[in-house]
XYZ file of C-alpha atoms in Angstrom:
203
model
C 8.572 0.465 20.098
C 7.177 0.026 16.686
C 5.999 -3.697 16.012
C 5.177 -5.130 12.569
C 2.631 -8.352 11.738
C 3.011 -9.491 8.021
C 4.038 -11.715 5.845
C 6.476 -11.641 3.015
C 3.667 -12.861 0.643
C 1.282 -9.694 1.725
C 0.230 -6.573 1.509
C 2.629 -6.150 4.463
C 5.560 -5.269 1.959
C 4.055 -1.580 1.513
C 4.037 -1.220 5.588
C 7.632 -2.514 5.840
C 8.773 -0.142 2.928
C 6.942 3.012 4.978
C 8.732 1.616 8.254
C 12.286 1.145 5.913
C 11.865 4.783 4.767
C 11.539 6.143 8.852
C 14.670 4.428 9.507
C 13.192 3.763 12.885
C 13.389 0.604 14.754
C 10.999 -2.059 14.722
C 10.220 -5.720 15.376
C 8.559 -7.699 13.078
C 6.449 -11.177 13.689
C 5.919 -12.837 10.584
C 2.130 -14.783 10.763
C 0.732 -17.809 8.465
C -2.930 -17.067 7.100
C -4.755 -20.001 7.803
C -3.293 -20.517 11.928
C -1.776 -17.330 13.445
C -3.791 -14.796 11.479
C -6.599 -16.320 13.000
C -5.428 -17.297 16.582
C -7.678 -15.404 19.277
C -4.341 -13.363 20.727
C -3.944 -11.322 17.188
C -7.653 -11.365 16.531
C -8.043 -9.178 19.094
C -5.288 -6.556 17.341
C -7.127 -7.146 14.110
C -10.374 -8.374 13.778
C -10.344 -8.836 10.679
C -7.407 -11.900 10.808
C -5.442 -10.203 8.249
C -1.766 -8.361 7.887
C -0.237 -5.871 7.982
C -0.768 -4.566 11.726
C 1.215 -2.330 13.238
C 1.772 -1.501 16.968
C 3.438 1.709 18.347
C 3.544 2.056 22.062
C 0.434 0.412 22.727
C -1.752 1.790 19.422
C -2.857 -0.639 16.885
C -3.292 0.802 13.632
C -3.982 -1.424 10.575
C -4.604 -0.847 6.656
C -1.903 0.164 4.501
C -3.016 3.726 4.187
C -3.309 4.202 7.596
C -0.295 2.910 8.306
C 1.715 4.840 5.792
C -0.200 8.163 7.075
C 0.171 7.313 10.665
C 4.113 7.018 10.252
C 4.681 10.254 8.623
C 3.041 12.117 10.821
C 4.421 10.474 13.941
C 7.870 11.186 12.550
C 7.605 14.639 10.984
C 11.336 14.656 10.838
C 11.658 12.561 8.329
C 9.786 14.877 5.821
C 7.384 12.087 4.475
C 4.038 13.757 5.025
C 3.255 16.564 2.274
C 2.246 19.815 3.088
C -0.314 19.988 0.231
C -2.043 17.861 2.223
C -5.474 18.004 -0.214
C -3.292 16.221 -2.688
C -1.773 13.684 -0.648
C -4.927 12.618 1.119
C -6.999 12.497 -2.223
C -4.512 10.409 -3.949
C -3.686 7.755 -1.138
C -7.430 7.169 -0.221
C -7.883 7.131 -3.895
C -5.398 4.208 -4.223
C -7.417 2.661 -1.276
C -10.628 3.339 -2.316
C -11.312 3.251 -6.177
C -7.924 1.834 -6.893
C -8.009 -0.990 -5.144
C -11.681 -1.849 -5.479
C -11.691 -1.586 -9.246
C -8.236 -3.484 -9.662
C -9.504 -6.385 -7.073
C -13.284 -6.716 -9.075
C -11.748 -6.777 -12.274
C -9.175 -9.064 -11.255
C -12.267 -11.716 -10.419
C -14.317 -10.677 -12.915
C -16.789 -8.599 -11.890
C -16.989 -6.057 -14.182
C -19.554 -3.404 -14.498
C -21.474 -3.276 -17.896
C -23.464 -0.058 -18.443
C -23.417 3.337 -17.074
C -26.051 2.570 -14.284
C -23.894 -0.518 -13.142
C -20.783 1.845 -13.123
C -22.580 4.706 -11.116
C -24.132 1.575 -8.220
C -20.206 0.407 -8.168
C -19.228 4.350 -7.133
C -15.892 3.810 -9.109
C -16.928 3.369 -12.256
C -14.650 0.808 -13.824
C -10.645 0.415 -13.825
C -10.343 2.371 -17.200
C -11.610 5.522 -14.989
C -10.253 4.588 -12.239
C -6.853 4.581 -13.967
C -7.546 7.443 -16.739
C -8.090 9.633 -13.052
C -4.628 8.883 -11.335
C -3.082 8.492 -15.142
C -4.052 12.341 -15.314
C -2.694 13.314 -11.767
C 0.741 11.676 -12.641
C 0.867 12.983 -16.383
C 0.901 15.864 -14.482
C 2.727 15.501 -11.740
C 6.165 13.736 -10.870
C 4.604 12.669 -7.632
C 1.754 12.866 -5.390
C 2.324 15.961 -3.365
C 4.331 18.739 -3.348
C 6.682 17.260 -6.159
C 9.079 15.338 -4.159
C 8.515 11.934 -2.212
C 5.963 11.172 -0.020
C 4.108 8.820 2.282
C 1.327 8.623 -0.457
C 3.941 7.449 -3.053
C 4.719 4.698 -0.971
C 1.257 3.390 -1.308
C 0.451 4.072 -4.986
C 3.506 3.141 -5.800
C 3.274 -0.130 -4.661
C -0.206 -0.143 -6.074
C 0.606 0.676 -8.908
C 4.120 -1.278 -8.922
C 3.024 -4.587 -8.152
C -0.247 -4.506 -10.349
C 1.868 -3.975 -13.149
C 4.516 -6.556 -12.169
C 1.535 -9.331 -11.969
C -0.616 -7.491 -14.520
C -3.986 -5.990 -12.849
C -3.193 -3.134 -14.174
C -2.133 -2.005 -17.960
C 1.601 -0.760 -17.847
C 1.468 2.691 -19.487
C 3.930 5.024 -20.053
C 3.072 7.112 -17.670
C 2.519 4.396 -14.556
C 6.510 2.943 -15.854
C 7.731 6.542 -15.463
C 5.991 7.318 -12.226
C 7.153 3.646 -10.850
C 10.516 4.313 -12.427
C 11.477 7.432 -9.653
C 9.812 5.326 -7.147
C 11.685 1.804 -7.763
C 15.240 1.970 -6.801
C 14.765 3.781 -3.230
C 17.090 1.855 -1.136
C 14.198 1.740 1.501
C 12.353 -0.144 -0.812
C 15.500 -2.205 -1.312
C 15.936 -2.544 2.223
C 12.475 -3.964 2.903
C 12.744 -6.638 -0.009
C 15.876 -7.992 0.949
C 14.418 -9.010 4.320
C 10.793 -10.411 3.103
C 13.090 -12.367 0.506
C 14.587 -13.000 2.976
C 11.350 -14.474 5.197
C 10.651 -16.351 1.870
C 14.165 -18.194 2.078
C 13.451 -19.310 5.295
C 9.318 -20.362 4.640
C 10.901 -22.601 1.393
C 14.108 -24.445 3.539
């Protein structure tokens, strides 16, 4: 049994997308931040109070990335793990890594101002950060071996949402890239039912 913790107004979207795209079944308990993230019972699934968790037969695996990774290679069947594998696993930990950090920091305002501060930070700034994954998807229609993948479900939310609230620049081509990625009905699937959580939190 696969079992979900989110919340429709998380990070848990990208985890319900991957577990959309399986087309496996799952349960899903949706959590508030400030109470049931932090109630001793799912502390001790995720220490860190936060969402998305998932749970498969017993094995907790949390972060996005993991998740994502974790579910296409515990369904092979469903073709959503690459087999360049160098590609997929640089660009999704890239997204996690660099990505995220350099979005999140510039986001509060901590950006770096000379080349020493941008070599301490490890990802330089978002400009690199985004010339470096800008480059890979000039190139390339999608992260790995051309088709869809795992990965794309994770920089393509990424990148999706961050141009939606505007963390990051919309380019041509990030709008391209997001364009092939957008109208999955996976991805349709798994908004319908956190707008659907949403409903329910407002009534």
């Amino acid at each position: 049994m696969l079992h979900l913790y989110t919340n429709p107004q998380s990070r848990g979207r990208i985890a319900r997308w991957m577990l959309e795209e399986i087309g496996q079944p799952y349960e899903t308990t949706v959590l508030d931040y400030y109470t049931s993230m932090k109630a001793p019972e799912y502390l001790k699934l995720n220490p860190m109070g936060k969402v998305p968790t998932l749970v498969h037969d017993g094995k907790v695996v949390t972060e996005n990335a993991a998740i994502c990774t974790y579910l296409a290679m515990t369904f092979p069947e469903k073709g959503l793990m690459a087999e360049d594998k160098a590609a997929f696993f640089r660009w999704l930990f890239f997204a996690a890594g660099p990505l995220e950090q350099a979005v999140v920091n510039t986001s509060f305002g901590w950006l770096t101002k000379d080349q020493h501060e941008k070599r301490r930070a490890g990802y330089g700034d978002l400009g690199d950060v985004l010339r470096a994954l800008g480059g890979h998807l000039e190139a390339n229609d999608y992260i790995a071996d051309g088709r869809f993948t795992a990965a794309d479900v994770y920089v393509g939310s990424a990148l999706g949402w961050g141009m939606q609230f505007g963390t990051i620049p919309a380019n041509e081509i990030f709008t391209a890239y997001w364009a092939r990625l957008k109208d999955r009905p996976a991805l349709a699937a798994a908004n319908a039912k956190d707008n659907a959580l949403l409903q329910e939190t407002k009534t």
